[in-house]
Coordinates of C-alpha atoms in Angstrom, one line a residue:
Chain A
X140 CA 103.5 78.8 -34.0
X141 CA 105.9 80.9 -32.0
X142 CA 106.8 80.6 -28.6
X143 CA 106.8 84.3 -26.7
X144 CA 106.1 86.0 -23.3
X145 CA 104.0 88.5 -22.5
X146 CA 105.4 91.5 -21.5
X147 CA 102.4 94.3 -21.3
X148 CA 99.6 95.4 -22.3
X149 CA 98.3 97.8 -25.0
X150 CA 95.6 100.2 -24.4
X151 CA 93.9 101.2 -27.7
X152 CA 91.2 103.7 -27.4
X153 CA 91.2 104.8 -31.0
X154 CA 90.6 101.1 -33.4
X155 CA 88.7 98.9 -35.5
X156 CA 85.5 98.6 -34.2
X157 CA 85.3 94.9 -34.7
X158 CA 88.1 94.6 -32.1
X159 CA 86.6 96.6 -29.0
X160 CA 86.6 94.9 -26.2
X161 CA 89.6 92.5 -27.1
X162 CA 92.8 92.3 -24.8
X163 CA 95.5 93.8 -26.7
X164 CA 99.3 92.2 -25.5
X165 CA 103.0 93.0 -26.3
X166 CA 105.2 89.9 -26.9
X167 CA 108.8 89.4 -27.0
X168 CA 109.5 85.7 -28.7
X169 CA 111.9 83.6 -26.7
X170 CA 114.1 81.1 -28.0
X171 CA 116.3 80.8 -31.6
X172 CA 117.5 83.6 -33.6
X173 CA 114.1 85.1 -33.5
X174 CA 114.5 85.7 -29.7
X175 CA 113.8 89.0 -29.0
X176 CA 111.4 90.2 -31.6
X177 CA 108.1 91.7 -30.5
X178 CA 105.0 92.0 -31.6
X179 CA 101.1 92.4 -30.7
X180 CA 98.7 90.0 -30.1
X181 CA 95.0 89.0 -28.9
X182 CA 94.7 87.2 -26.2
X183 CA 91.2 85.5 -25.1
X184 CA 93.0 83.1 -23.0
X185 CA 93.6 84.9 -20.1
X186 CA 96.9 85.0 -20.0
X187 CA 99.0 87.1 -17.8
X188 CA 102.1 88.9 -18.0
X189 CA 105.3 86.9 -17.9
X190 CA 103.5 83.5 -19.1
X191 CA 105.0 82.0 -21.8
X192 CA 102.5 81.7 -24.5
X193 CA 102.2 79.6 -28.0
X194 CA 101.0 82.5 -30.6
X195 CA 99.5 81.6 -33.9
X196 CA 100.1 84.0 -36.4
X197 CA 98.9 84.7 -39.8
X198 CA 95.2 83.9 -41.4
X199 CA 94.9 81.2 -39.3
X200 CA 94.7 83.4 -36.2
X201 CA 91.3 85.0 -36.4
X202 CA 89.8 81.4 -36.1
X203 CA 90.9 82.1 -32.5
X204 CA 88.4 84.4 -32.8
X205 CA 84.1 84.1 -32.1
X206 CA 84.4 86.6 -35.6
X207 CA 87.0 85.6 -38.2
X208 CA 86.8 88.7 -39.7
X209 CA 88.6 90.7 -37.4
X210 CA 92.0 92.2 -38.7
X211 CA 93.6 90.3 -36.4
X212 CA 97.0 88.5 -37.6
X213 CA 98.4 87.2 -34.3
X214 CA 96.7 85.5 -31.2
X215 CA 97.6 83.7 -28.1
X216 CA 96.5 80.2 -28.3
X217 CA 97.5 78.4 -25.0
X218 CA 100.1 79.2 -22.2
X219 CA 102.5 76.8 -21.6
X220 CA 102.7 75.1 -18.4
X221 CA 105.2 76.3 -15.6
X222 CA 107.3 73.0 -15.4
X223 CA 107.4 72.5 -19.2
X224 CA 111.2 73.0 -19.6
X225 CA 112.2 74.2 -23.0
X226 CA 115.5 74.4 -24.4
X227 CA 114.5 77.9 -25.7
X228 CA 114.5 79.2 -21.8
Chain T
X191 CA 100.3 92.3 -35.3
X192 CA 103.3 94.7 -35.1
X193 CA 104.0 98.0 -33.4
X194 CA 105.4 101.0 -35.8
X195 CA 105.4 105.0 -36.0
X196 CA 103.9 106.3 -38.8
X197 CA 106.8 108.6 -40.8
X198 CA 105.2 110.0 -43.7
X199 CA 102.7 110.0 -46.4
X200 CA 103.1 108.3 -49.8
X201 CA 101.7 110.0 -52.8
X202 CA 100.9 107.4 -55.8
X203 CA 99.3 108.7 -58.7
X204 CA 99.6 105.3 -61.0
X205 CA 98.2 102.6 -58.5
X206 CA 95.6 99.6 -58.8
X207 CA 91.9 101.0 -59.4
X208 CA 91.0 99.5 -56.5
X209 CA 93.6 101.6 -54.1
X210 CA 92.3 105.0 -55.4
X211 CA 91.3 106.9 -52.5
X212 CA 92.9 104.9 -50.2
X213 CA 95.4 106.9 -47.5
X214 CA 99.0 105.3 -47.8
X215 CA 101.3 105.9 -45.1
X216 CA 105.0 105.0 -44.4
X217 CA 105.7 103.7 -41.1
X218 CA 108.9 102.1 -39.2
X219 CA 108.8 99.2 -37.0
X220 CA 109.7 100.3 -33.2
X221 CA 110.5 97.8 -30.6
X222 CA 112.3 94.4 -30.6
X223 CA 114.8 93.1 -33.2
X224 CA 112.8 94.7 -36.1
X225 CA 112.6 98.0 -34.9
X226 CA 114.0 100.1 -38.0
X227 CA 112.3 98.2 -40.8
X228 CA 109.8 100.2 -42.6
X229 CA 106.7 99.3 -44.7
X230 CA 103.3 100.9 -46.4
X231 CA 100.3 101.0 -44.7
X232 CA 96.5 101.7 -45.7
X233 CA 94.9 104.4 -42.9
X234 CA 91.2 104.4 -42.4
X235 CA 91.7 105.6 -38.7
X236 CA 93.2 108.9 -39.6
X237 CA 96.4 108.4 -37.6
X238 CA 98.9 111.2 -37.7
X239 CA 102.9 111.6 -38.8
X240 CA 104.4 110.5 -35.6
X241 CA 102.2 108.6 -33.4
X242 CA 102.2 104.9 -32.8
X243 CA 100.0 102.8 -34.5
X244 CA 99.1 98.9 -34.6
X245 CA 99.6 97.2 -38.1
X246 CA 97.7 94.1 -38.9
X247 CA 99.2 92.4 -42.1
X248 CA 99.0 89.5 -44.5
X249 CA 95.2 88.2 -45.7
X250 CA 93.8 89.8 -42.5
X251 CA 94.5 93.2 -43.2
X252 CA 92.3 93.6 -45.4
X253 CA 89.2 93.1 -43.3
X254 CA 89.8 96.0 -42.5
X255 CA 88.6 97.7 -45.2
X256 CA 85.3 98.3 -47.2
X257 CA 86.3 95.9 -50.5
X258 CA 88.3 92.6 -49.2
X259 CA 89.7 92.6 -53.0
X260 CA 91.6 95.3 -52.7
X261 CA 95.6 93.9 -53.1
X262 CA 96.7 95.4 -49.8
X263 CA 98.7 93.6 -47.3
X264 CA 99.1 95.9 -44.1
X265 CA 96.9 98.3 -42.7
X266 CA 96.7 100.4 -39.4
X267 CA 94.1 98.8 -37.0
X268 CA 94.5 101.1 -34.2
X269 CA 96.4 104.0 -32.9
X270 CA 98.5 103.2 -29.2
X271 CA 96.7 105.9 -26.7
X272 CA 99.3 108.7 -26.3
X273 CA 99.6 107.4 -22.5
X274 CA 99.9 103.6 -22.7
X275 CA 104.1 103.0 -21.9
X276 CA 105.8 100.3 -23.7
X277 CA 108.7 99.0 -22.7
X278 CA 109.2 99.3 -27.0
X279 CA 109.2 103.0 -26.8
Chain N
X15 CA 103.0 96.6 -48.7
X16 CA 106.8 97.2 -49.2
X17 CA 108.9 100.1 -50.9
X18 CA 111.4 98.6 -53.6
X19 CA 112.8 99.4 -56.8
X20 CA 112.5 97.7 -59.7
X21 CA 116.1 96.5 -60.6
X22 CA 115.9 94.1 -63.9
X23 CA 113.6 91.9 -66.0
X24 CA 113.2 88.6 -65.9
X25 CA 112.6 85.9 -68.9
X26 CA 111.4 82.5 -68.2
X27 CA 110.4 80.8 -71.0
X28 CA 109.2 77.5 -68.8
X29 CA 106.8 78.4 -66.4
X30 CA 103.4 77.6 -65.3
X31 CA 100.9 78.1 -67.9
X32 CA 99.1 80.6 -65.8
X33 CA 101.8 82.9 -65.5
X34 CA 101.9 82.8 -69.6
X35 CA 102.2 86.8 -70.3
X36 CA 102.7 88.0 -67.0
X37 CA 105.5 90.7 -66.9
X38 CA 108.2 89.2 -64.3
X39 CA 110.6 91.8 -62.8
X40 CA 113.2 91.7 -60.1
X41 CA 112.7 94.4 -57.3
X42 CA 115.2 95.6 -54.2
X43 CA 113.5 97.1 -51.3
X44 CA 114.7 100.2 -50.1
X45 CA 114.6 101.5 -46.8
X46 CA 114.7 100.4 -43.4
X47 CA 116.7 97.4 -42.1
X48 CA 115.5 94.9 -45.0
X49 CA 116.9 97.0 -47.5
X50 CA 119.1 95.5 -50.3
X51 CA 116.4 91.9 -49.8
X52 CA 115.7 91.0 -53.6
X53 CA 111.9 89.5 -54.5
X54 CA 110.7 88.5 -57.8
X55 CA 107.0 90.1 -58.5
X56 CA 104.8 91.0 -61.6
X57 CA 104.0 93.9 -63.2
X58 CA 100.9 95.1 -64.6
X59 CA 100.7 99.0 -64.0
X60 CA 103.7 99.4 -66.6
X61 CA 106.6 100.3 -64.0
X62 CA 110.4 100.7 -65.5
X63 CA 113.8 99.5 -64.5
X64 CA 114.5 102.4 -61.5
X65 CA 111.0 103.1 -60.6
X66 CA 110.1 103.3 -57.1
X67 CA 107.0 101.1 -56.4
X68 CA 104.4 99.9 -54.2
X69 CA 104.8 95.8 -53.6
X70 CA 101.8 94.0 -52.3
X71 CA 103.0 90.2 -51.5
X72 CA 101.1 87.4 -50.1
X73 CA 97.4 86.0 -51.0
X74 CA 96.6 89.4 -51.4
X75 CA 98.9 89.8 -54.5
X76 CA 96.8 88.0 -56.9
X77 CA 93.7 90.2 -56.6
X78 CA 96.1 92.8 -59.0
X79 CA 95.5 90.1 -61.6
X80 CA 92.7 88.8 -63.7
X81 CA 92.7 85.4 -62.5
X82 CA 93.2 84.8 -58.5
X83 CA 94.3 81.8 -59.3
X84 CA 97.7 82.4 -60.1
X85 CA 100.2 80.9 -58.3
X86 CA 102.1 84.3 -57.4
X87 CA 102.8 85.9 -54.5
X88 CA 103.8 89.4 -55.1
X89 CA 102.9 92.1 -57.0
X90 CA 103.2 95.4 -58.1
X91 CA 100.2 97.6 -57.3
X92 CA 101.5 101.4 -57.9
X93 CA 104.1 103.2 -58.6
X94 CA 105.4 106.2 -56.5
X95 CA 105.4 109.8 -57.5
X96 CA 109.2 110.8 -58.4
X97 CA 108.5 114.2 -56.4
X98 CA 107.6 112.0 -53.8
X99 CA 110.0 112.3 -51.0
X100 CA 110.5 109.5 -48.9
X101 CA 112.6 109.3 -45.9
X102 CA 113.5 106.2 -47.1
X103 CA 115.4 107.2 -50.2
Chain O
X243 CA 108.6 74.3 -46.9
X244 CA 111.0 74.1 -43.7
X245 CA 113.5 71.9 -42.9
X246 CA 113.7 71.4 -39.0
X247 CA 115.0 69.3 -36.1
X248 CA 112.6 68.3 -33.7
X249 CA 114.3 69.6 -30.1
X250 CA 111.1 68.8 -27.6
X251 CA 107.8 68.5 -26.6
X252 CA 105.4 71.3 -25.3
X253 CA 102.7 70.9 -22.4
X254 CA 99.7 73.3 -22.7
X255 CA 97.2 72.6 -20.2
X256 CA 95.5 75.8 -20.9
X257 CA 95.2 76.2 -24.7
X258 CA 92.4 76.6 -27.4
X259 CA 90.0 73.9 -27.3
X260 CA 90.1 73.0 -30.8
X261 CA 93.8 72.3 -30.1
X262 CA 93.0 69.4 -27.6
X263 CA 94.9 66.1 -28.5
X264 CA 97.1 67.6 -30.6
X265 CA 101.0 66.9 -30.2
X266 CA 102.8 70.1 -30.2
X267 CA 106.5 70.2 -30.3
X268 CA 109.6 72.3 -30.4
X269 CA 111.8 72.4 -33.4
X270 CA 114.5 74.4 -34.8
X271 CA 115.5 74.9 -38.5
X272 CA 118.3 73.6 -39.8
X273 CA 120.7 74.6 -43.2
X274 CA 120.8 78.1 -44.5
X275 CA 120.6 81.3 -43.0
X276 CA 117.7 80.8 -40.7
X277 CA 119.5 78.0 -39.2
X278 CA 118.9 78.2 -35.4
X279 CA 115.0 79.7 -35.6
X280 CA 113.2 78.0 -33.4
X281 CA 109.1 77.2 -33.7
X282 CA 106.3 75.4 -32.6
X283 CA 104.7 72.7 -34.5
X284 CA 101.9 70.0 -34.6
X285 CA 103.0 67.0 -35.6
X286 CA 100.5 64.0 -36.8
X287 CA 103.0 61.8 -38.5
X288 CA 104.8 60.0 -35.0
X289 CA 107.9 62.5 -35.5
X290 CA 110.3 61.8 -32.8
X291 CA 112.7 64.3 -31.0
X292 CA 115.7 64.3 -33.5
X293 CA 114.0 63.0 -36.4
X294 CA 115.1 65.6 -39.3
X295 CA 111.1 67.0 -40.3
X296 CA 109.5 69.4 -43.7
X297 CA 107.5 71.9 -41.9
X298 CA 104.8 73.4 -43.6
X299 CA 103.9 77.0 -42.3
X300 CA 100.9 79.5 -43.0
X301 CA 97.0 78.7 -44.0
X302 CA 98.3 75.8 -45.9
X303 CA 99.1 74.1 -42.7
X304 CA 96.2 73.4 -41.4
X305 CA 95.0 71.2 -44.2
X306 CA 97.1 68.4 -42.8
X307 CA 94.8 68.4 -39.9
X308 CA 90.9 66.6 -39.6
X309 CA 89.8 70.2 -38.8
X310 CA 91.2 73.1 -41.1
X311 CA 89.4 75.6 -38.5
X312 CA 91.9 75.1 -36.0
X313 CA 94.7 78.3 -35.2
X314 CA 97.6 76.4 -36.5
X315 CA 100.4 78.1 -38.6
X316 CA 102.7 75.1 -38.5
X317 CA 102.6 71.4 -39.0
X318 CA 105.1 68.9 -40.0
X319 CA 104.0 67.2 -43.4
X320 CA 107.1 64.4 -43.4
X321 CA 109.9 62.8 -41.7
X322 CA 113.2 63.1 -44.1
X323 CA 114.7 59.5 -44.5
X324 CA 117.3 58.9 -42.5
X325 CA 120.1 58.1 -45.5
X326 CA 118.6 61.3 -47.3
X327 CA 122.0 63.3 -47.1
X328 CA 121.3 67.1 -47.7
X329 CA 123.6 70.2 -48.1
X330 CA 122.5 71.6 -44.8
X331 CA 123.1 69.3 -42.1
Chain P
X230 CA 108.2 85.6 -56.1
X231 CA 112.0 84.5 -54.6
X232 CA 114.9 83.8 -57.1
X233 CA 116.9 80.4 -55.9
X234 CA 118.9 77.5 -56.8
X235 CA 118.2 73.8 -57.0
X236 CA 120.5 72.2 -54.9
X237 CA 119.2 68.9 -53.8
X238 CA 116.2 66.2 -54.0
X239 CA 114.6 65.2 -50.5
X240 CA 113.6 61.8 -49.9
X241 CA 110.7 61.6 -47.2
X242 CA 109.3 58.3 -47.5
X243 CA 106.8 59.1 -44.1
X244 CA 104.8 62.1 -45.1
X245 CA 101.2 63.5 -45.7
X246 CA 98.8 60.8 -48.3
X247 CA 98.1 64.1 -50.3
X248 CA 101.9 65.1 -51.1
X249 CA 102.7 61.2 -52.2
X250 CA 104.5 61.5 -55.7
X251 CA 105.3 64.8 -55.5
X252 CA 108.8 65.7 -56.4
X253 CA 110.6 67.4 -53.2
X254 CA 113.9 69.6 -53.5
X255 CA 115.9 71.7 -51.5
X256 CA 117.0 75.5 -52.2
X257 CA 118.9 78.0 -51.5
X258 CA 117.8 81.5 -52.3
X259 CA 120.4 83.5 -54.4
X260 CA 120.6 87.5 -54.6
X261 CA 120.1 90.2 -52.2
X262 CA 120.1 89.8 -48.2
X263 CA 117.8 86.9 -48.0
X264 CA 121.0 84.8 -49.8
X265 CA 121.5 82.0 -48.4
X266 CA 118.4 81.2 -47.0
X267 CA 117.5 77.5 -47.7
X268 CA 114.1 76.0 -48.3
X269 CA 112.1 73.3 -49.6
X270 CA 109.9 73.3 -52.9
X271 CA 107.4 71.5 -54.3
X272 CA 108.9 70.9 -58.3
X273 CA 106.0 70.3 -61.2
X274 CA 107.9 72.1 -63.7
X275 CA 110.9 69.5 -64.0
X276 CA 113.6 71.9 -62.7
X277 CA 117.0 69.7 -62.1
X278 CA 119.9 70.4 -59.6
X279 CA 121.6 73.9 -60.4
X280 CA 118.6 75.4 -62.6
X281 CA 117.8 79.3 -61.4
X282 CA 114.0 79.3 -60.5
X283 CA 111.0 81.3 -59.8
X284 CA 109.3 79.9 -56.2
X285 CA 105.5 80.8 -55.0
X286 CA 105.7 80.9 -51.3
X287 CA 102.4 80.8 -49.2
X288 CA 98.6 80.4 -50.0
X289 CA 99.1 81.0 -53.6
X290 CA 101.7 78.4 -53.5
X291 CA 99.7 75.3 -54.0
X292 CA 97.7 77.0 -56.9
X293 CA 100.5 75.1 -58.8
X294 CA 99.3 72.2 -57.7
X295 CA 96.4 69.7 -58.9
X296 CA 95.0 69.4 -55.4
X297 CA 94.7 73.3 -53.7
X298 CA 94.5 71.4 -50.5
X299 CA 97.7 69.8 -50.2
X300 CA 99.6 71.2 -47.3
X301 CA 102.5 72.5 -49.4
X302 CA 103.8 76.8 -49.1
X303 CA 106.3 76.7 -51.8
X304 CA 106.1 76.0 -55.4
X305 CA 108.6 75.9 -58.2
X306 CA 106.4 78.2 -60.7
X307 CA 109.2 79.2 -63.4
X308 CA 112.4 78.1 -64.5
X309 CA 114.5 81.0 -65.2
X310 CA 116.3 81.1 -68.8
X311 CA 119.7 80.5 -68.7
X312 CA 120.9 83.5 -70.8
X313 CA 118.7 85.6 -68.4
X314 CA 121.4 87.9 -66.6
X315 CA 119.9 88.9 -63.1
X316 CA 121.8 91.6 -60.9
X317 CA 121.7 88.9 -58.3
X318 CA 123.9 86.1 -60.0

């Protein structure tokens, strides 16, 4: 998984119909030579910006999901806690 | 998923059976470390030469579309409304 | 799916049995920032040495072939029309 | 597969419930040109914060967990011996 | 499909029951930008230290294998011949 914050959120009107109604974030990945990189995720957490989020990517994402088959690559799958120091910071 | 502009269309007259009628677009990464890469998309929204569009790739992208056989790896899931700021842009 | 060029064959006389009669070619993307990364893929739509051509990689790539269960990761699935300007080129 | 250095642990309070119990921890890879990433993994084999680990990454990495429905893209699969010298430490 | 070197055997005498007796080796990926990059493989084939070889990464990966559910994402799938010239040497 990748270790990212979120930075904003994406408003969609025009998508796939199987993914109305799901939260739409930016991320930028923290930590490493990947630091830096952004990209879009779901997020049914309830995360908010500038947590620090795990993000699983790939086709194990969508089992994040109540419907696995969402075209969904990348989802937040738990915020890291506030005191949880990583090196990556 | 990732964040690109769609640059242009790809004309392919010698493609997999499976692709034939399928919409193939160019697009380039924008925000973050990868901004600048570029890579093929299916379009089933009908997203236009310049605006920004979310690309869902690997296994998943191809929910996205009628036959899950078909041997495509990235397709456009949404297009970003024309008013939604990213601090990618 | 990514833009590349098909660059040179490639024998291998010890391989998996699968892969017995499978057309191997070496490919360079062109375009964007991973331009010049080299991939090994098969082809089965008859693509030359210099041809510009649609790559489809991932578990995705096998569904160009007869049998799904090949162990390969990357294939070939069209070829680009040469009056086909990119602005990749 | 990865080779990585285990650099920390990671507290998620709030994370997906099929992820409960689960260790995840913080490595980095090590050798070669993506020396220096750094990613999340779960780890079920008592790896230990230094301990030289093979990552496994993508929808085969969740077979080394009971579940396979959980949204995990990373999971180490061994610890390296410790007198296994290797051309990238 | 990447092009890379053998360059070392891995010993990992704690690691998953299902990759027990499987024959682990380092790489190094040879030709175009990803050069360099290092990796570990799953060898069936009987590829030895310096042999030029074809590697499955992902899903498809551990089609090589007997068991499909051994949490392995690369797979030595071809040897290439040694009077095979590739642009990359």
């Amino acid at each position: 998984m990748l270790v990212a914050k979120l930075v904003s959120s994406v408003w969609s009107t025009r998508k796939a119909e199987s993914m109305r109604g799901l939260k739409l974030m930016l991320v930028e990945l923290v930590g490493g030579t990947r630091a830096g990189e952004s990209m879009m995720v779901v997020d049914t957490i309830g995360a908010g910006i500038g947590d620090r989020v795990i993000v699983c990517t790939g086709s194990a994402a969508s089992r994040m999901l109540d419907d696995v088959n969402v075209p969904v690559d990348a989802v937040v799958v738990g915020i890291i806690d506030e005191d949880c120091d990583l090196p990556v910071d």
